[in-house]
Short mmCIF file of C-alpha atoms in Angstrom, two decimals:
data_model
loop_
_atom_site.label_atom_id
_atom_site.label_comp_id
_atom_site.label_asym_id
_atom_site.label_seq_id
_atom_site.Cartn_x
_atom_site.Cartn_y
_atom_site.Cartn_z
CA THR A 19 9.78 15.55 -54.73
CA ASP A 20 9.49 18.63 -56.29
CA ASP A 21 7.24 21.05 -53.01
CA GLY A 22 10.34 23.46 -51.78
CA LYS A 23 10.24 22.61 -48.34
CA PRO A 24 13.22 22.15 -46.54
CA LYS A 25 13.90 18.80 -45.40
CA GLU A 26 16.27 16.00 -43.51
CA TYR A 27 16.08 12.27 -42.60
CA MET A 28 14.30 9.90 -44.57
CA VAL A 29 13.33 6.01 -44.65
CA THR A 30 11.55 4.26 -47.39
CA ASP A 31 9.13 1.01 -47.08
CA GLY A 32 10.14 -0.04 -50.99
CA LEU A 33 6.69 1.93 -51.94
CA ARG A 34 7.19 4.92 -50.28
CA VAL A 35 9.87 7.70 -49.11
CA TYR A 36 8.57 8.84 -45.87
CA PHE A 37 10.60 12.19 -44.76
CA GLN A 38 11.28 14.68 -42.04
CA GLU A 39 10.04 18.84 -43.08
CA SER A 40 11.78 20.65 -41.13
CA GLU A 41 10.50 23.97 -41.44
CA ASP A 42 7.38 23.17 -39.05
CA LEU A 43 8.76 19.60 -37.71
CA ARG A 44 5.98 17.57 -39.47
CA ILE A 45 6.42 14.19 -41.86
CA GLY A 46 5.69 13.98 -45.33
CA GLN A 47 5.76 11.15 -47.91
CA VAL A 48 5.99 10.24 -51.77
CA SER A 49 5.87 7.31 -53.80
CA VAL A 50 9.07 5.80 -54.96
CA ALA A 51 8.35 6.50 -58.15
CA GLY A 52 7.93 10.49 -57.47
CA GLY A 53 4.63 12.98 -57.78
CA ALA A 54 3.19 14.81 -55.17
CA THR A 55 4.10 14.87 -51.34
CA ALA A 56 1.37 14.44 -49.02
CA PRO A 57 1.00 14.54 -44.99
CA VAL A 58 1.88 11.98 -43.00
CA GLU A 59 -1.01 12.58 -39.98
CA THR A 60 0.54 11.49 -37.21
CA GLY A 61 -2.05 13.15 -34.52
CA PHE A 62 0.42 15.73 -33.68
CA THR A 63 1.27 19.14 -33.91
CA ARG A 64 4.88 18.79 -34.14
CA SER A 65 6.60 15.22 -34.70
CA TRP A 66 10.10 14.40 -35.99
CA LEU A 67 10.67 10.85 -38.05
CA THR A 68 13.56 8.92 -37.15
CA GLY A 69 12.85 4.90 -37.77
CA ILE A 70 10.09 2.57 -39.66
CA THR A 71 9.41 -0.93 -38.50
CA HIS A 72 11.20 -3.92 -40.62
CA ASP A 73 7.19 -4.67 -41.56
CA SER A 74 6.72 -1.07 -42.53
CA SER A 75 3.32 -1.33 -40.59
CA ALA A 76 4.63 2.00 -38.33
CA LEU A 77 6.67 5.22 -37.86
CA LEU A 78 8.66 5.55 -35.25
CA VAL A 79 8.28 9.15 -34.32
CA ALA A 80 9.30 11.25 -31.46
CA VAL A 81 7.07 14.09 -30.24
CA PRO A 82 8.24 17.04 -28.10
CA ALA A 83 7.59 17.01 -24.71
CA ASP A 84 7.13 20.87 -24.41
CA SER A 85 8.07 24.01 -26.58
CA ALA A 86 10.84 24.29 -25.81
CA LEU A 87 12.04 21.16 -26.89
CA THR A 88 14.35 19.56 -24.85
CA SER A 89 12.85 15.97 -24.29
CA ALA A 90 11.00 14.10 -27.02
CA ALA A 91 8.12 11.13 -26.15
CA LEU A 92 8.74 8.17 -28.46
CA TRP A 93 5.83 6.44 -30.56
CA LEU A 94 4.45 4.07 -33.28
CA VAL A 95 2.15 5.79 -35.45
CA PRO A 96 1.01 3.21 -37.68
CA VAL A 97 1.25 3.65 -41.77
CA PRO A 98 -1.02 4.43 -43.72
CA ALA A 99 -3.45 5.08 -40.64
CA GLY A 100 -4.28 4.11 -37.41
CA GLU A 101 -4.12 4.96 -33.56
CA PRO A 102 -0.26 6.15 -32.69
CA ARG A 103 0.90 4.44 -29.54
CA ARG A 104 2.91 5.65 -27.32
CA LEU A 105 6.59 3.09 -26.44
CA GLY A 106 6.98 2.84 -22.36
CA ASN A 107 7.46 5.58 -20.33
CA PHE A 108 11.14 7.19 -21.10
CA GLU A 109 11.54 10.19 -22.90
CA PRO A 110 14.93 10.77 -24.29
CA ASN A 111 15.84 13.59 -23.07
CA SER A 112 19.11 16.41 -22.52
CA PRO A 113 19.05 19.51 -19.70
CA ASP A 114 21.10 21.58 -22.62
CA LEU A 115 21.08 20.18 -25.93
CA ASP A 116 17.93 20.83 -28.16
CA PHE A 117 14.97 18.63 -30.07
CA PHE A 118 17.22 18.47 -33.54
CA SER A 119 20.16 16.68 -31.24
CA LEU A 120 17.74 14.27 -29.53
CA VAL A 121 15.61 12.91 -31.85
CA ASN A 122 17.48 10.54 -33.83
CA GLU A 123 19.37 8.90 -31.29
CA SER A 124 16.88 6.50 -31.40
CA GLY A 125 15.99 3.49 -33.53
CA LEU A 126 14.49 0.36 -34.13
CA PHE A 127 15.63 -3.34 -34.46
CA PRO A 128 13.99 -5.93 -37.05
CA ASP A 129 12.32 -7.76 -34.02
CA GLY A 130 10.99 -4.35 -33.36
CA ARG A 131 12.93 -3.86 -30.03
CA VAL A 132 13.76 -0.05 -29.52
CA VAL A 133 17.07 1.51 -29.13
CA PHE A 134 17.32 5.45 -27.09
CA ALA A 135 19.81 7.47 -25.96
CA GLU A 136 19.80 9.56 -22.67
CA LEU A 137 22.43 12.68 -21.80
CA SER A 138 23.50 13.59 -18.99
CA ARG A 139 26.08 16.22 -16.91
CA GLU A 140 29.01 15.11 -16.24
CA SER A 141 29.30 14.50 -12.17
CA ASP A 142 32.42 16.80 -12.07
CA GLY A 143 30.37 20.01 -12.86
CA LYS A 144 31.73 20.86 -15.89
CA SER A 145 30.14 21.59 -19.51
CA ALA A 146 30.54 18.25 -20.69
CA PHE A 147 27.88 14.76 -21.30
CA SER A 148 27.93 11.60 -21.10
CA THR A 149 25.57 9.68 -23.02
CA ASP A 150 23.56 6.63 -22.09
CA TRP A 151 21.92 3.87 -24.52
CA PHE A 152 19.29 1.48 -23.80
CA VAL A 153 17.26 -0.93 -25.54
CA ALA A 154 13.55 -1.98 -24.63
CA GLU A 155 10.84 -4.28 -26.03
CA ARG A 156 8.99 -3.35 -29.03
CA ASP A 157 6.47 -1.94 -26.48
CA GLY A 158 8.77 0.33 -24.80
CA SER A 159 8.80 -1.60 -21.65
CA LYS A 160 11.98 -3.32 -19.90
CA PRO A 161 14.53 -0.73 -21.32
CA ARG A 162 18.23 -2.62 -19.87
CA LYS A 163 21.35 -0.09 -20.39
CA LEU A 164 23.47 -0.93 -23.52
CA VAL A 165 26.38 1.20 -22.84
CA SER A 166 27.52 4.11 -21.49
CA LEU A 167 30.38 6.86 -22.63
CA PRO A 168 31.43 10.08 -23.01
CA GLY A 169 30.53 12.74 -25.16
CA VAL A 170 27.44 13.28 -27.23
CA VAL A 171 26.76 9.82 -28.59
CA GLY A 172 24.56 9.65 -31.59
CA LYS A 173 23.12 8.96 -34.75
CA ALA A 174 22.62 4.93 -34.05
CA SER A 175 22.05 2.76 -37.04
CA VAL A 176 20.96 -0.81 -36.25
CA SER A 177 22.37 -3.32 -38.75
CA PRO A 178 20.19 -5.60 -41.31
CA ASP A 179 19.96 -8.71 -39.04
CA GLY A 180 20.09 -6.95 -35.68
CA GLN A 181 22.96 -7.81 -34.78
CA GLN A 182 25.17 -4.74 -34.52
CA ILE A 183 24.98 -0.90 -34.16
CA ILE A 184 26.79 1.86 -35.21
CA LEU A 185 27.46 5.15 -33.33
CA ILE A 186 29.08 8.27 -33.77
CA GLN A 187 30.79 10.00 -30.44
CA GLU A 188 30.97 13.76 -30.24
CA GLN A 189 33.50 14.98 -28.11
CA PRO A 190 35.05 18.76 -28.52
CA GLY A 191 37.92 18.26 -31.29
CA ASN A 192 37.18 14.29 -31.59
CA ARG A 193 34.26 12.80 -34.00
CA ARG A 194 34.75 8.83 -33.66
CA LEU A 195 32.56 5.66 -35.18
CA PHE A 196 31.96 3.17 -33.22
CA GLU A 197 30.35 -0.59 -33.84
CA ILE A 198 28.81 -2.23 -30.32
CA ALA A 199 26.66 -5.53 -30.95
CA ALA A 200 23.48 -5.68 -30.16
CA ASP A 201 23.77 -7.13 -26.43
CA GLY A 202 26.13 -4.48 -25.74
CA THR A 203 29.62 -6.24 -26.08
CA GLY A 204 32.66 -5.41 -29.00
CA LEU A 205 32.77 -1.88 -28.58
CA HIS A 206 34.93 -0.56 -30.52
CA GLU A 207 36.21 2.14 -32.83
CA ILE A 208 35.83 1.97 -36.72
CA ARG A 209 37.74 4.96 -37.47
CA ARG A 210 38.24 8.52 -36.34
CA LEU A 211 35.75 11.18 -38.68
CA SER A 212 36.06 14.40 -40.00
CA GLU A 213 33.75 17.31 -39.43
CA GLY A 214 31.48 16.64 -42.09
CA GLU A 215 30.52 12.90 -42.40
CA TRP A 216 27.55 12.66 -40.89
CA ASN A 217 24.28 10.03 -41.28
CA PHE A 218 26.04 6.78 -41.76
CA ARG A 219 23.16 4.24 -42.53
CA TRP A 220 23.42 0.19 -43.11
CA THR A 221 22.73 -1.08 -46.86
CA PRO A 222 19.88 -3.87 -47.18
CA ASP A 223 22.36 -6.30 -47.56
CA GLY A 224 25.03 -5.47 -44.63
CA LYS A 225 27.66 -4.90 -46.98
CA TYR A 226 28.19 -1.36 -45.93
CA LEU A 227 27.47 2.06 -44.83
CA VAL A 228 26.19 5.01 -47.15
CA TYR A 229 26.56 8.30 -45.59
CA GLN A 230 27.23 11.62 -46.48
CA ALA A 231 30.56 13.80 -46.29
CA GLY A 232 31.54 17.53 -46.59
CA ILE A 233 30.62 20.37 -45.15
CA GLU A 234 27.12 21.62 -46.58
CA PRO A 235 27.33 22.85 -49.35
CA PRO A 236 28.96 20.78 -51.04
CA SER A 237 28.62 17.19 -49.80
CA ASP A 238 28.37 13.98 -51.65
CA ILE A 239 27.32 10.44 -50.61
CA TRP A 240 30.47 7.73 -49.49
CA LEU A 241 30.57 4.16 -49.18
CA LEU A 242 32.21 2.69 -46.75
CA PRO A 243 32.45 -1.08 -46.97
CA MET A 244 31.92 -3.27 -43.86
CA LYS A 245 33.95 -6.50 -42.37
CA THR A 246 36.15 -6.97 -46.06
CA GLY A 247 39.29 -8.55 -46.22
CA LEU A 248 40.59 -11.77 -44.71
CA PHE A 249 40.23 -10.48 -41.23
CA GLY A 250 36.56 -8.86 -41.25
CA ARG A 251 38.81 -5.71 -41.38
CA VAL A 252 36.34 -2.71 -42.94
CA GLY A 253 37.46 -1.42 -46.43
CA GLU A 254 38.90 1.75 -47.28
CA PRO A 255 36.17 4.66 -48.21
CA PHE A 256 35.39 5.53 -51.40
CA ARG A 257 32.87 8.36 -53.38
CA LEU A 258 29.58 7.68 -54.90
CA THR A 259 28.89 10.83 -56.56
CA HIS A 260 30.63 14.09 -57.79
CA GLY A 261 27.71 16.44 -57.66
CA PRO A 262 26.14 18.14 -59.77
CA LEU A 263 24.28 18.78 -56.40
CA PRO A 264 25.33 18.47 -53.18
CA TYR A 265 24.02 15.64 -51.67
CA SER A 266 22.63 14.49 -48.26
CA PHE A 267 20.98 12.29 -45.86
CA PRO A 268 21.40 9.51 -47.94
CA CYS A 269 19.04 6.57 -47.45
CA PRO A 270 19.22 2.62 -49.11
CA SER A 271 16.10 1.74 -50.77
CA ARG A 272 14.75 -1.54 -49.60
CA ASP A 273 16.13 -3.68 -52.62
CA GLY A 274 19.48 -2.13 -52.65
CA LYS A 275 19.20 -0.62 -55.82
CA GLN A 276 18.69 3.16 -55.56
CA ILE A 277 19.98 5.31 -53.00
CA PHE A 278 17.31 8.29 -51.84
CA ALA A 279 19.27 11.24 -50.94
CA LEU A 280 18.92 15.08 -51.05
CA GLY A 281 19.82 17.61 -53.22
CA SER A 282 20.12 21.21 -52.65
CA ARG A 283 20.47 24.73 -53.62
CA GLN A 284 20.59 27.19 -50.89
CA ARG A 285 19.25 30.48 -51.91
CA GLY A 286 17.33 33.04 -49.52
CA GLU A 287 15.82 36.78 -50.45
CA LEU A 288 16.05 38.99 -47.60
CA VAL A 289 12.58 41.03 -47.04
CA ARG A 290 10.88 42.37 -44.60
CA TYR A 291 6.94 42.75 -43.26
CA ASP A 292 5.34 46.46 -44.66
CA MET A 293 3.23 46.96 -41.26
CA LYS A 294 1.14 49.92 -43.44
CA SER A 295 0.26 47.31 -47.10
CA LYS A 296 0.42 44.31 -45.15
CA GLN A 297 2.78 42.69 -47.42
CA PHE A 298 6.40 40.60 -47.63
CA VAL A 299 8.51 43.28 -49.68
CA PRO A 300 12.37 43.19 -50.85
CA PHE A 301 14.80 44.53 -48.47
CA LEU A 302 18.59 45.22 -49.46
CA SER A 303 17.03 44.35 -53.09
CA GLY A 304 16.47 41.40 -51.86
CA ILE A 305 19.96 39.60 -51.33
CA SER A 306 20.68 36.43 -50.60
CA ALA A 307 21.56 36.51 -46.40
CA THR A 308 20.73 36.16 -43.21
CA ASP A 309 20.56 38.05 -39.88
CA PRO A 310 20.55 41.58 -40.49
CA THR A 311 22.07 43.75 -37.77
CA PHE A 312 21.30 47.64 -37.51
CA SER A 313 23.26 50.41 -36.45
CA ARG A 314 21.87 52.27 -33.49
CA ASP A 315 21.37 55.16 -35.89
CA GLY A 316 19.58 53.26 -38.68
CA LYS A 317 22.10 54.04 -41.12
CA TRP A 318 24.23 50.84 -41.19
CA VAL A 319 23.50 47.00 -41.50
CA ALA A 320 25.72 44.15 -41.53
CA TYR A 321 25.05 40.78 -42.43
CA ALA A 322 25.67 37.63 -43.30
CA SER A 323 25.46 35.95 -46.79
CA PHE A 324 23.52 33.13 -47.52
CA PRO A 325 24.58 29.88 -47.54
CA ASP A 326 28.83 30.80 -47.23
CA ARG A 327 28.33 32.66 -44.24
CA THR A 328 30.76 35.48 -44.91
CA LEU A 329 30.20 39.24 -43.11
CA TRP A 330 28.79 42.16 -44.93
CA ARG A 331 27.84 45.96 -44.00
CA SER A 332 26.22 48.40 -46.01
CA ARG A 333 24.43 51.66 -46.17
CA SER A 334 20.44 50.76 -44.99
CA ASP A 335 19.92 51.51 -48.40
CA GLY A 336 22.57 48.95 -49.78
CA SER A 337 24.79 51.81 -50.88
CA GLU A 338 28.73 51.35 -50.07
CA ARG A 339 28.82 47.74 -49.54
CA MET A 340 32.13 46.16 -48.06
CA GLN A 341 32.90 42.32 -47.24
CA LEU A 342 34.37 42.24 -43.42
CA THR A 343 35.10 38.09 -43.56
CA TYR A 344 36.43 35.62 -45.86
CA ALA A 345 36.09 32.17 -46.64
CA PRO A 346 36.61 30.11 -44.02
CA VAL A 347 35.79 32.00 -41.57
CA GLU A 348 31.63 31.24 -41.42
CA VAL A 349 29.63 34.16 -39.10
CA GLU A 350 26.71 33.22 -37.35
CA THR A 351 24.05 36.48 -35.26
CA PRO A 352 26.47 39.30 -36.03
CA MET A 353 25.63 42.33 -33.98
CA ILE A 354 26.21 46.14 -34.43
CA SER A 355 27.90 47.53 -31.37
CA PRO A 356 25.88 50.41 -30.06
CA ASP A 357 28.40 53.02 -31.26
CA GLY A 358 28.38 51.32 -35.00
CA THR A 359 31.99 51.07 -34.87
CA LYS A 360 32.65 47.52 -34.91
CA VAL A 361 31.06 43.94 -35.14
CA ALA A 362 30.58 40.89 -33.14
CA PHE A 363 29.94 37.12 -34.06
CA PHE A 364 30.88 33.97 -33.99
CA THR A 365 31.63 31.34 -35.89
CA PRO A 366 31.38 27.14 -36.02
CA ARG A 367 33.98 26.41 -33.83
CA ASP A 368 32.29 28.55 -30.79
CA ASP A 369 34.64 31.49 -30.90
CA VAL A 370 33.74 35.07 -30.82
CA PHE A 371 35.35 37.80 -32.78
CA LEU A 372 34.89 41.42 -33.68
CA VAL A 373 35.86 43.34 -36.73
CA SER A 374 35.61 46.85 -37.24
CA MET A 375 32.57 48.32 -39.73
CA GLU A 376 35.65 49.98 -42.05
CA GLY A 377 37.26 46.31 -42.05
CA GLY A 378 40.70 44.60 -41.25
CA THR A 379 41.38 41.03 -39.67
CA PRO A 380 38.39 40.08 -36.94
CA GLN A 381 39.73 39.45 -33.69
CA LYS A 382 39.10 36.68 -31.34
CA ILE A 383 37.86 37.71 -27.58
CA LEU A 384 36.04 34.66 -26.94
CA GLU A 385 36.60 30.90 -26.90
CA ASN A 386 34.42 27.77 -26.38
CA ALA A 387 31.54 30.81 -26.76
CA CYS A 388 28.09 31.59 -28.87
CA CYS A 389 25.63 34.45 -29.46
CA PRO A 390 27.25 37.45 -28.39
CA ILE A 391 24.76 40.30 -27.36
CA TRP A 392 26.21 44.13 -26.63
CA SER A 393 24.80 45.98 -23.48
CA PRO A 394 23.20 49.35 -24.32
CA ASN A 395 26.36 51.15 -23.28
CA GLY A 396 28.85 49.02 -25.38
CA ASN A 397 30.92 48.09 -22.47
CA PHE A 398 29.64 43.93 -22.21
CA LEU A 399 28.68 41.10 -24.21
CA PHE A 400 26.49 38.60 -22.52
CA TYR A 401 27.06 34.66 -24.52
CA HIS A 402 26.65 31.38 -23.48
CA HIS A 403 29.85 29.48 -22.66
CA SER A 404 29.32 26.08 -25.36
CA TRP A 405 31.15 24.01 -27.60
CA ARG A 406 29.39 21.87 -30.92
CA ALA A 407 28.19 18.47 -30.50
CA GLY A 408 26.36 16.56 -33.14
CA GLY A 409 25.88 19.36 -35.15
CA SER A 410 24.56 21.51 -32.82
CA TRP A 411 25.34 23.51 -30.22
CA VAL A 412 26.09 22.14 -26.43
CA ALA A 413 25.26 25.39 -24.21
CA GLY A 414 26.95 25.59 -20.91
CA GLY A 415 25.50 28.66 -18.51
CA GLY A 416 25.13 32.03 -19.80
CA MET A 417 28.50 34.54 -19.12
CA ILE A 418 28.72 38.26 -19.17
CA ALA A 419 32.21 39.56 -20.25
CA ASP A 420 33.41 42.95 -19.44
CA LEU A 421 35.27 44.02 -22.53
CA ARG A 422 37.00 46.82 -20.45
CA THR A 423 38.70 44.81 -17.99
CA GLY A 424 38.31 41.51 -19.36
CA GLU A 425 36.29 39.88 -16.32
CA LYS A 426 33.88 37.29 -16.82
CA SER A 427 30.52 36.65 -14.13
CA ALA A 428 28.34 33.88 -14.80
CA VAL A 429 24.42 34.38 -15.32
CA PRO A 430 22.76 31.68 -12.93
CA SER A 431 20.27 29.19 -13.96
CA SER A 432 20.58 30.31 -17.87
CA GLU A 433 21.48 27.36 -19.48
CA ARG A 434 18.51 26.93 -21.85
CA ILE A 435 17.80 31.10 -21.76
CA PHE A 436 18.97 33.26 -24.74
CA PRO A 437 18.46 36.48 -23.67
CA PHE A 438 18.69 39.99 -25.30
CA TRP A 439 19.26 42.87 -22.53
CA LEU A 440 16.30 45.27 -22.03
CA ASN A 441 18.57 48.24 -20.24
CA GLN A 442 21.94 47.83 -18.78
CA ASP A 443 21.00 45.96 -15.32
CA THR A 444 18.23 43.83 -16.85
CA LEU A 445 18.00 40.89 -19.41
CA ILE A 446 14.64 39.71 -21.01
CA ALA A 447 14.70 36.15 -23.08
CA PRO A 448 11.55 33.57 -22.94
CA ASN A 449 11.72 30.94 -20.44
CA GLU A 450 12.98 27.48 -20.90
CA LYS A 451 9.42 26.22 -21.82
CA GLY A 452 8.64 29.02 -24.42
CA THR A 453 5.32 30.10 -23.08
CA ASN A 454 6.59 33.57 -21.39
CA PHE A 455 9.04 35.86 -20.97
CA VAL A 456 11.47 36.35 -17.92
CA THR A 457 14.07 39.25 -17.14
CA PHE A 458 17.05 38.99 -14.63
CA ASN A 459 17.88 41.81 -12.70
CA LEU A 460 22.10 41.95 -12.70
CA LYS A 461 22.16 43.89 -9.65
CA THR A 462 19.71 41.23 -7.47
CA GLY A 463 20.95 38.58 -9.28
CA LYS A 464 17.26 36.88 -9.62
CA TRP A 465 15.13 35.97 -12.24
CA MET A 466 11.15 36.98 -12.61
CA ASP A 467 8.45 36.32 -14.75
CA LEU A 468 7.56 38.96 -16.51
CA GLY A 469 4.72 38.19 -18.66
CA PRO A 470 2.04 38.25 -20.52
CA GLY A 471 0.80 34.87 -19.53
CA ASN A 472 0.94 31.92 -21.56
CA LEU A 473 2.08 32.23 -25.06
CA SER A 474 2.34 29.38 -27.46
CA GLY A 475 5.63 27.64 -28.33
CA ILE A 476 7.91 30.83 -28.92
CA GLU A 477 10.71 30.44 -31.32
CA HIS A 478 13.00 32.98 -31.86
CA TRP A 479 12.98 36.39 -30.85
CA MET A 480 14.58 39.77 -31.52
CA MET A 481 14.82 43.26 -29.27
CA SER A 482 13.68 46.27 -31.56
CA PRO A 483 16.41 48.73 -31.63
CA ASP A 484 14.64 51.22 -29.62
CA TYR A 485 14.45 48.66 -26.68
CA LYS A 486 10.52 49.04 -26.67
CA TYR A 487 9.43 45.98 -27.98
CA MET A 488 10.38 42.45 -28.12
CA TYR A 489 9.40 40.50 -31.67
CA PHE A 490 9.45 36.82 -31.86
CA SER A 491 7.85 33.92 -34.34
CA THR A 492 5.72 31.16 -33.21
CA ALA A 493 6.05 27.02 -33.74
CA GLY A 494 3.60 24.49 -34.92
CA SER A 495 1.07 24.51 -37.68
CA GLU A 496 -0.14 28.08 -37.50
CA PRO A 497 3.04 30.10 -37.01
CA LYS A 498 3.28 33.68 -36.39
CA ALA A 499 4.95 36.93 -36.44
CA MET A 500 4.05 38.48 -32.72
CA ARG A 501 5.37 41.12 -30.82
CA LEU A 502 5.37 42.20 -27.14
CA ARG A 503 5.33 45.82 -26.00
CA ILE A 504 7.66 46.08 -22.74
CA ALA A 505 5.53 49.11 -21.39
CA ASP A 506 2.57 47.40 -20.47
CA LEU A 507 3.20 43.82 -21.73
CA GLN A 508 0.29 43.58 -24.89
CA VAL A 509 0.61 41.54 -27.23
CA GLU A 510 0.15 42.04 -31.18
CA THR A 511 -0.24 39.70 -33.77
CA ILE A 512 1.99 41.22 -36.55
CA THR A 513 1.27 38.36 -39.53
CA SER A 514 0.91 34.80 -40.01
CA LEU A 515 3.75 32.70 -41.62
CA LYS A 516 1.92 29.55 -42.23
CA ASP A 517 2.56 30.15 -45.78
CA PHE A 518 5.54 31.87 -45.88
CA HIS A 519 9.04 29.76 -46.30
CA ARG A 520 11.91 30.49 -44.31
CA VAL A 521 15.41 29.39 -44.48
CA VAL A 522 16.28 26.86 -42.28
CA ASN A 523 19.71 28.18 -41.53
CA ASP A 524 22.41 25.88 -39.01
CA GLY A 525 18.78 24.23 -38.21
CA ASN A 526 16.68 27.67 -37.46
CA THR A 527 14.88 30.50 -38.95
CA GLN A 528 14.85 33.91 -37.63
CA ILE A 529 12.92 37.35 -37.04
CA ASN A 530 14.85 40.35 -37.22
CA VAL A 531 13.98 44.04 -36.87
CA SER A 532 14.76 47.22 -38.89
CA PRO A 533 14.73 50.52 -37.73
CA ASP A 534 11.46 51.87 -38.57
CA GLY A 535 10.26 48.41 -37.03
CA SER A 536 9.43 46.17 -39.68
CA PRO A 537 10.56 42.57 -38.73
CA VAL A 538 13.00 40.91 -41.58
CA PHE A 539 13.09 37.35 -42.58
CA THR A 540 15.03 35.29 -45.27
CA ARG A 541 12.81 33.86 -47.54
CA ASP A 542 13.49 30.65 -48.87
CA THR A 543 14.27 30.74 -52.67
CA GLY A 544 16.19 27.73 -52.98
CA TYR A 545 15.09 23.86 -52.95
CA GLN A 546 15.87 20.69 -51.35
CA GLU A 547 14.47 17.62 -52.86
CA ILE A 548 14.73 13.91 -52.67
CA TYR A 549 16.49 12.45 -55.90
CA ALA A 550 16.42 8.28 -56.41
CA LEU A 551 19.92 7.98 -57.34
CA ASN A 552 20.74 4.21 -59.11
CA VAL A 553 23.90 2.40 -57.77
CA ARG A 554 25.93 -0.24 -58.75
CA TRP A 555 27.27 -1.73 -55.88
CA PRO A 556 31.01 -2.49 -56.13
#
């Protein structure tokens, strides 16, 4: 491919490669010989590719049930054309994991049966999950439980003969690769996995699993021999690629002679949308960065470099630039304190840190926490109790930490709500379905609808530095940048984002707001293309 769009999971029927476009949740296709890409007309605004039938007649597609992306119905979409057919009435779901954590938890057997997962909270009420796996008939009927395991257990891959299933178990600090027979017997651990080992797929002959290893970037394609030797033991993994690009999402061809994989070069350009000229213009000279955050007086900015995610600060004109964190620390959603003296951020390990704007060693202040947001007076941080699983956040409830005393208090009914502070006593966020804004009053302890009414798929949001507007972007085939004026709840469309390719960073795009009220984005100037790698099997 050579279309410049972010991509993920892919399958092949031997003639075409079908792939997921991760920016707008649509499915594309390209010939195995290469060439122009084309969309797959699924009939849905948003859909996610998760498999293909053995006879190549249809794609298995997950369709989000709502804009909050908390559940997904499974459909078969005929190719090259035909009417989609829903499989049963089940909806793989989770109360706290986002859509991306759910959709690849399903797959197909050679005979057309479907395997899918449902996640639920443990009965002890703690922030832990269990996963139930089911097998249903080819039309989705008669689902029966295959296995139930603690943690987030997903990324199923069914062997070519339909006899075995590969599963990955995700628990805090513990990742394991399991194999289970199709009848639910013989569950056993194959090996423990490192943090960067992902996307296991069977080769057509069932002799190997191909997978990616390494934190991207860089990552390479590896091979795991299955059931070798006298006693049928799994062999030692070995590496298939050594660059020159980071490769991910391997997909063996139907004839076994090639492996299709994504080759990536990550780079972004920081831009702002000029409200007067109605154009995107470079910001901070168009550096490769994400998540700019500004001091209250507008004189300073901090941001995460992309793709290495180190934290920098500078004057808003780009002068007096200073690096605040260094590898291997990876910074997510930095936020400058109201007094402009420090930056709060969290890491992929879900620990919250503070670092001085003048440099120095970051100090860990919270564990198993993400998305810290300063209160207007700087005395409190809102955050979510969380941890990583399946490459995504497992979000517990929202919490407020008093930085003066260390005391913490829970915010009720906030598992799927990520708010900003509207004022010292009020939080504001989209509702769980992303169709409206709600507020939480810290004095009364109640959530209330704010308005302005039914919006279309709020995707990402950011409070303006003066607390007068909530800026947000919408999802779907016609994405837009918009803002809500708090004083009278008037909604303004700023610009269309349909042809503006944004960086997908850790599964998300972004919207930020500069001191002058201009929305800020990171334009994707890198590439992520599908390559065909010829392979000689050992």
